[in-house]
């Protein structure tokens, strides 16, 4: 997820004033309208980076819907006063406000902008053993980043990038233990950061929710696979009921949360149904939703669980409908490429990279190959930023730039197919092989040597282009061509 910026709306307003203002529905309504106007100006009038008009429209709608979602949560009392104040201080005050200025020293030194965040899996340990888990986690795995190194990572990204946003994955983050410290110590020792935490939700008791509320700097994204039948089939009997209990606990304590959904060939039509979204957004109180299309990596990887190209096109149409009509803050990390201006991995400006429980640094949690390790970087006297200079990461960023990120609007390629490892496997395979990137695990190693796997992914990508390139041309590039013709006339 790229951290989308709202700085012009807030940077003249103190957090104390914002807190007072957000208590009033009238003031919130006026602020919401002003926020929409500011977003419209930023994306359509200024459009400083010359992005395609339809891309800007989708980015505008994503942020507008987030503002609407937060407003609904405040109106319904789903965010407690204590959490509201902490969110203003930690998220708006640290993440949104002043990021550009904090990034300036890095830009002046390196000639490009730093990432906005890192995604860290502090432990591989998990109380579940889900079918097809990308991390192949279980209770038997005890690989864990030491707390002292975890804190050094936080210090590096804060001091070098001006970054105050961190994403946590796993394993199950609530099972993290190192040097006598737990997840709550990590959150409490970094109150100037705002954390998005992916979790299976089964360990979020009322007491855990209360501690989240006291800290105020974390939002859990709870994994669901569909209804009870689908969720329990993948995650274990009784998990769905535990998820609903976790959501009730978070609501009672006023902690904002979202959902994280893995779409597969078996459940795509269920998890993208209006009934499903209405249940979790309107009845359970989720503020945001992430859609992850199943990736053929991790435990017992298989291409047979991937959504079909035809399903993916249907999902795109359905997601656009929900963004436009239902006004949901719902991002599919593949179909939603326009919202992030393409792939944001490998430390792209405004993007991120991934650090696993062994300290290995890969471009993305779903791109399981690495060159650098944070322990080795620190051992030789380096810093977190050294990972950005690896030829592997540079090759991926060069591909991102050429694909669209650094191209003028008429030359941008299909952002509905943004992912190098999934939608452009030919490039990813060659980069891994040429730059001698190492696999994060045995499954990733087997995948690189599996000729049938490679052939099927290349065929999959070809079919995706056949189905989604016409959608890109119709929905996005037609408007750019019309603009070009109008200018020429």
PDB file of N, CA, C and O in Angstrom, residues 200-238:
ATOM      1  N   UNK A 200      -4.602 -13.138  11.968  1.00  0.00           N
ATOM      2  CA  UNK A 200      -5.713 -14.072  11.770  1.00  0.00           C
ATOM      3  C   UNK A 200      -6.871 -13.776  12.714  1.00  0.00           C
ATOM      4  O   UNK A 200      -7.955 -14.333  12.571  1.00  0.00           O
ATOM      5  N   UNK A 201      -6.652 -12.904  13.699  1.00  0.00           N
ATOM      6  CA  UNK A 201      -7.737 -12.425  14.560  1.00  0.00           C
ATOM      7  C   UNK A 201      -8.103 -13.313  15.716  1.00  0.00           C
ATOM      8  O   UNK A 201      -8.789 -12.871  16.648  1.00  0.00           O
ATOM      9  N   UNK A 202      -7.639 -14.552  15.721  1.00  0.00           N
ATOM     10  CA  UNK A 202      -8.118 -15.497  16.736  1.00  0.00           C
ATOM     11  C   UNK A 202      -7.592 -15.191  18.133  1.00  0.00           C
ATOM     12  O   UNK A 202      -8.141 -15.703  19.122  1.00  0.00           O
ATOM     13  N   UNK A 203      -6.540 -14.388  18.222  1.00  0.00           N
ATOM     14  CA  UNK A 203      -5.958 -14.069  19.532  1.00  0.00           C
ATOM     15  C   UNK A 203      -6.359 -12.691  20.035  1.00  0.00           C
ATOM     16  O   UNK A 203      -5.861 -12.238  21.075  1.00  0.00           O
ATOM     17  N   UNK A 204      -7.264 -12.021  19.325  1.00  0.00           N
ATOM     18  CA  UNK A 204      -7.692 -10.686  19.754  1.00  0.00           C
ATOM     19  C   UNK A 204      -8.823 -10.834  20.766  1.00  0.00           C
ATOM     20  O   UNK A 204     -10.015 -10.797  20.436  1.00  0.00           O
ATOM     21  N   UNK A 205      -8.444 -11.049  22.005  1.00  0.00           N
ATOM     22  CA  UNK A 205      -9.402 -11.105  23.105  1.00  0.00           C
ATOM     23  C   UNK A 205      -9.827  -9.683  23.476  1.00  0.00           C
ATOM     24  O   UNK A 205      -9.312  -8.699  22.953  1.00  0.00           O
ATOM     25  N   UNK A 206     -10.745  -9.578  24.417  1.00  0.00           N
ATOM     26  CA  UNK A 206     -11.166  -8.252  24.885  1.00  0.00           C
ATOM     27  C   UNK A 206      -9.977  -7.514  25.512  1.00  0.00           C
ATOM     28  O   UNK A 206      -9.821  -6.299  25.334  1.00  0.00           O
ATOM     29  N   UNK A 207      -9.122  -8.243  26.216  1.00  0.00           N
ATOM     30  CA  UNK A 207      -7.959  -7.619  26.843  1.00  0.00           C
ATOM     31  C   UNK A 207      -6.969  -7.120  25.785  1.00  0.00           C
ATOM     32  O   UNK A 207      -6.392  -6.031  25.932  1.00  0.00           O
ATOM     33  N   UNK A 208      -6.757  -7.906  24.731  1.00  0.00           N
ATOM     34  CA  UNK A 208      -5.872  -7.466  23.649  1.00  0.00           C
ATOM     35  C   UNK A 208      -6.444  -6.221  22.977  1.00  0.00           C
ATOM     36  O   UNK A 208      -5.717  -5.250  22.708  1.00  0.00           O
ATOM     37  N   UNK A 209      -7.737  -6.224  22.706  1.00  0.00           N
ATOM     38  CA  UNK A 209      -8.379  -5.050  22.090  1.00  0.00           C
ATOM     39  C   UNK A 209      -8.230  -3.822  22.984  1.00  0.00           C
ATOM     40  O   UNK A 209      -7.996  -2.706  22.495  1.00  0.00           O
ATOM     41  N   UNK A 210      -8.346  -4.024  24.296  1.00  0.00           N
ATOM     42  CA  UNK A 210      -8.197  -2.912  25.242  1.00  0.00           C
ATOM     43  C   UNK A 210      -6.779  -2.335  25.181  1.00  0.00           C
ATOM     44  O   UNK A 210      -6.591  -1.118  25.216  1.00  0.00           O
ATOM     45  N   UNK A 211      -5.783  -3.205  25.063  1.00  0.00           N
ATOM     46  CA  UNK A 211      -4.405  -2.732  24.980  1.00  0.00           C
ATOM     47  C   UNK A 211      -4.154  -1.994  23.661  1.00  0.00           C
ATOM     48  O   UNK A 211      -3.429  -0.998  23.632  1.00  0.00           O
ATOM     49  N   UNK A 212      -4.751  -2.481  22.579  1.00  0.00           N
ATOM     50  CA  UNK A 212      -4.656  -1.751  21.303  1.00  0.00           C
ATOM     51  C   UNK A 212      -5.248  -0.350  21.451  1.00  0.00           C
ATOM     52  O   UNK A 212      -4.699   0.631  20.942  1.00  0.00           O
ATOM     53  N   UNK A 213      -6.384  -0.274  22.139  1.00  0.00           N
ATOM     54  CA  UNK A 213      -7.040   1.019  22.329  1.00  0.00           C
ATOM     55  C   UNK A 213      -6.174   1.959  23.159  1.00  0.00           C
ATOM     56  O   UNK A 213      -6.099   3.162  22.877  1.00  0.00           O
ATOM     57  N   UNK A 214      -5.531   1.432  24.179  1.00  0.00           N
ATOM     58  CA  UNK A 214      -4.675   2.264  25.029  1.00  0.00           C
ATOM     59  C   UNK A 214      -3.483   2.817  24.239  1.00  0.00           C
ATOM     60  O   UNK A 214      -3.079   3.964  24.431  1.00  0.00           O
ATOM     61  N   UNK A 215      -2.925   1.996  23.341  1.00  0.00           N
ATOM     62  CA  UNK A 215      -1.797   2.436  22.530  1.00  0.00           C
ATOM     63  C   UNK A 215      -2.252   3.390  21.429  1.00  0.00           C
ATOM     64  O   UNK A 215      -1.639   4.421  21.193  1.00  0.00           O
ATOM     65  N   UNK A 216      -3.304   3.008  20.724  1.00  0.00           N
ATOM     66  CA  UNK A 216      -3.907   3.886  19.715  1.00  0.00           C
ATOM     67  C   UNK A 216      -3.156   3.998  18.408  1.00  0.00           C
ATOM     68  O   UNK A 216      -3.571   4.756  17.527  1.00  0.00           O
ATOM     69  N   UNK A 217      -2.065   3.251  18.228  1.00  0.00           N
ATOM     70  CA  UNK A 217      -1.262   3.423  17.014  1.00  0.00           C
ATOM     71  C   UNK A 217      -1.228   2.178  16.142  1.00  0.00           C
ATOM     72  O   UNK A 217      -0.281   1.947  15.392  1.00  0.00           O
ATOM     73  N   UNK A 218      -2.284   1.353  16.227  1.00  0.00           N
ATOM     74  CA  UNK A 218      -2.332   0.137  15.415  1.00  0.00           C
ATOM     75  C   UNK A 218      -3.752  -0.122  14.946  1.00  0.00           C
ATOM     76  O   UNK A 218      -4.725   0.118  15.672  1.00  0.00           O
ATOM     77  N   UNK A 219      -3.866  -0.587  13.687  1.00  0.00           N
ATOM     78  CA  UNK A 219      -5.154  -1.044  13.167  1.00  0.00           C
ATOM     79  C   UNK A 219      -4.990  -2.462  12.653  1.00  0.00           C
ATOM     80  O   UNK A 219      -4.129  -2.719  11.798  1.00  0.00           O
ATOM     81  N   UNK A 220      -5.753  -3.427  13.183  1.00  0.00           N
ATOM     82  CA  UNK A 220      -5.646  -4.813  12.710  1.00  0.00           C
ATOM     83  C   UNK A 220      -6.432  -5.018  11.414  1.00  0.00           C
ATOM     84  O   UNK A 220      -7.580  -4.551  11.290  1.00  0.00           O
ATOM     85  N   UNK A 221      -5.805  -5.704  10.460  1.00  0.00           N
ATOM     86  CA  UNK A 221      -6.492  -6.158   9.245  1.00  0.00           C
ATOM     87  C   UNK A 221      -6.695  -7.658   9.403  1.00  0.00           C
ATOM     88  O   UNK A 221      -5.725  -8.428   9.387  1.00  0.00           O
ATOM     89  N   UNK A 222      -7.940  -8.066   9.592  1.00  0.00           N
ATOM     90  CA  UNK A 222      -8.244  -9.444   9.980  1.00  0.00           C
ATOM     91  C   UNK A 222      -8.543 -10.287   8.741  1.00  0.00           C
ATOM     92  O   UNK A 222      -9.349  -9.909   7.888  1.00  0.00           O
ATOM     93  N   UNK A 223      -7.910 -11.445   8.672  1.00  0.00           N
ATOM     94  CA  UNK A 223      -8.029 -12.316   7.495  1.00  0.00           C
ATOM     95  C   UNK A 223      -9.352 -13.068   7.501  1.00  0.00           C
ATOM     96  O   UNK A 223      -9.717 -13.705   8.496  1.00  0.00           O
ATOM     97  N   UNK A 224     -10.064 -12.988   6.372  1.00  0.00           N
ATOM     98  CA  UNK A 224     -11.281 -13.778   6.165  1.00  0.00           C
ATOM     99  C   UNK A 224     -11.220 -14.377   4.764  1.00  0.00           C
ATOM    100  O   UNK A 224     -10.657 -13.784   3.856  1.00  0.00           O
ATOM    101  N   UNK A 225     -11.809 -15.535   4.604  1.00  0.00           N
ATOM    102  CA  UNK A 225     -11.745 -16.234   3.313  1.00  0.00           C
ATOM    103  C   UNK A 225     -13.110 -16.362   2.649  1.00  0.00           C
ATOM    104  O   UNK A 225     -13.242 -17.053   1.637  1.00  0.00           O
ATOM    105  N   UNK A 226     -14.112 -15.715   3.249  1.00  0.00           N
ATOM    106  CA  UNK A 226     -15.476 -15.871   2.785  1.00  0.00           C
ATOM    107  C   UNK A 226     -16.368 -16.023   4.001  1.00  0.00           C
ATOM    108  O   UNK A 226     -16.092 -15.473   5.075  1.00  0.00           O
ATOM    109  N   UNK A 227     -17.433 -16.799   3.867  1.00  0.00           N
ATOM    110  CA  UNK A 227     -18.298 -17.076   4.999  1.00  0.00           C
ATOM    111  C   UNK A 227     -17.679 -18.162   5.873  1.00  0.00           C
ATOM    112  O   UNK A 227     -16.525 -18.557   5.656  1.00  0.00           O
ATOM    113  N   UNK A 228     -18.430 -18.647   6.829  1.00  0.00           N
ATOM    114  CA  UNK A 228     -17.898 -19.619   7.788  1.00  0.00           C
ATOM    115  C   UNK A 228     -17.354 -20.862   7.089  1.00  0.00           C
ATOM    116  O   UNK A 228     -16.268 -21.355   7.430  1.00  0.00           O
ATOM    117  N   UNK A 229     -18.073 -21.367   6.096  1.00  0.00           N
ATOM    118  CA  UNK A 229     -17.644 -22.583   5.407  1.00  0.00           C
ATOM    119  C   UNK A 229     -16.281 -22.405   4.748  1.00  0.00           C
ATOM    120  O   UNK A 229     -15.379 -23.248   4.890  1.00  0.00           O
ATOM    121  N   UNK A 230     -16.119 -21.301   4.024  1.00  0.00           N
ATOM    122  CA  UNK A 230     -14.863 -21.083   3.297  1.00  0.00           C
ATOM    123  C   UNK A 230     -13.710 -20.760   4.261  1.00  0.00           C
ATOM    124  O   UNK A 230     -12.587 -21.262   4.099  1.00  0.00           O
ATOM    125  N   UNK A 231     -13.976 -19.925   5.265  1.00  0.00           N
ATOM    126  CA  UNK A 231     -12.918 -19.537   6.205  1.00  0.00           C
ATOM    127  C   UNK A 231     -12.438 -20.723   7.022  1.00  0.00           C
ATOM    128  O   UNK A 231     -11.234 -20.954   7.166  1.00  0.00           O
ATOM    129  N   UNK A 232     -13.372 -21.510   7.553  1.00  0.00           N
ATOM    130  CA  UNK A 232     -12.980 -22.660   8.364  1.00  0.00           C
ATOM    131  C   UNK A 232     -12.303 -23.739   7.517  1.00  0.00           C
ATOM    132  O   UNK A 232     -11.424 -24.454   8.010  1.00  0.00           O
ATOM    133  N   UNK A 233     -12.697 -23.840   6.246  1.00  0.00           N
ATOM    134  CA  UNK A 233     -12.082 -24.844   5.376  1.00  0.00           C
ATOM    135  C   UNK A 233     -10.604 -24.559   5.166  1.00  0.00           C
ATOM    136  O   UNK A 233      -9.782 -25.482   5.097  1.00  0.00           O
ATOM    137  N   UNK A 234     -10.229 -23.286   5.086  1.00  0.00           N
ATOM    138  CA  UNK A 234      -8.820 -22.940   4.864  1.00  0.00           C
ATOM    139  C   UNK A 234      -8.058 -22.741   6.166  1.00  0.00           C
ATOM    140  O   UNK A 234      -6.878 -23.081   6.265  1.00  0.00           O
ATOM    141  N   UNK A 235      -8.717 -22.200   7.186  1.00  0.00           N
ATOM    142  CA  UNK A 235      -7.999 -21.772   8.388  1.00  0.00           C
ATOM    143  C   UNK A 235      -8.218 -22.670   9.604  1.00  0.00           C
ATOM    144  O   UNK A 235      -7.467 -22.595  10.570  1.00  0.00           O
ATOM    145  N   UNK A 236      -9.259 -23.496   9.572  1.00  0.00           N
ATOM    146  CA  UNK A 236      -9.489 -24.403  10.696  1.00  0.00           C
ATOM    147  C   UNK A 236     -10.870 -24.217  11.296  1.00  0.00           C
ATOM    148  O   UNK A 236     -11.428 -23.118  11.285  1.00  0.00           O
ATOM    149  N   UNK A 237     -11.431 -25.281  11.827  1.00  0.00           N
ATOM    150  CA  UNK A 237     -12.789 -25.268  12.366  1.00  0.00           C
ATOM    151  C   UNK A 237     -12.895 -24.277  13.526  1.00  0.00           C
ATOM    152  O   UNK A 237     -12.062 -24.241  14.419  1.00  0.00           O
ATOM    153  N   UNK A 238     -13.930 -23.458  13.473  1.00  0.00           N
ATOM    154  CA  UNK A 238     -14.201 -22.503  14.533  1.00  0.00           C
ATOM    155  C   UNK A 238     -13.532 -21.150  14.363  1.00  0.00           C
ATOM    156  O   UNK A 238     -13.796 -20.230  15.144  1.00  0.00           O
TER     157      UNK A 238
END
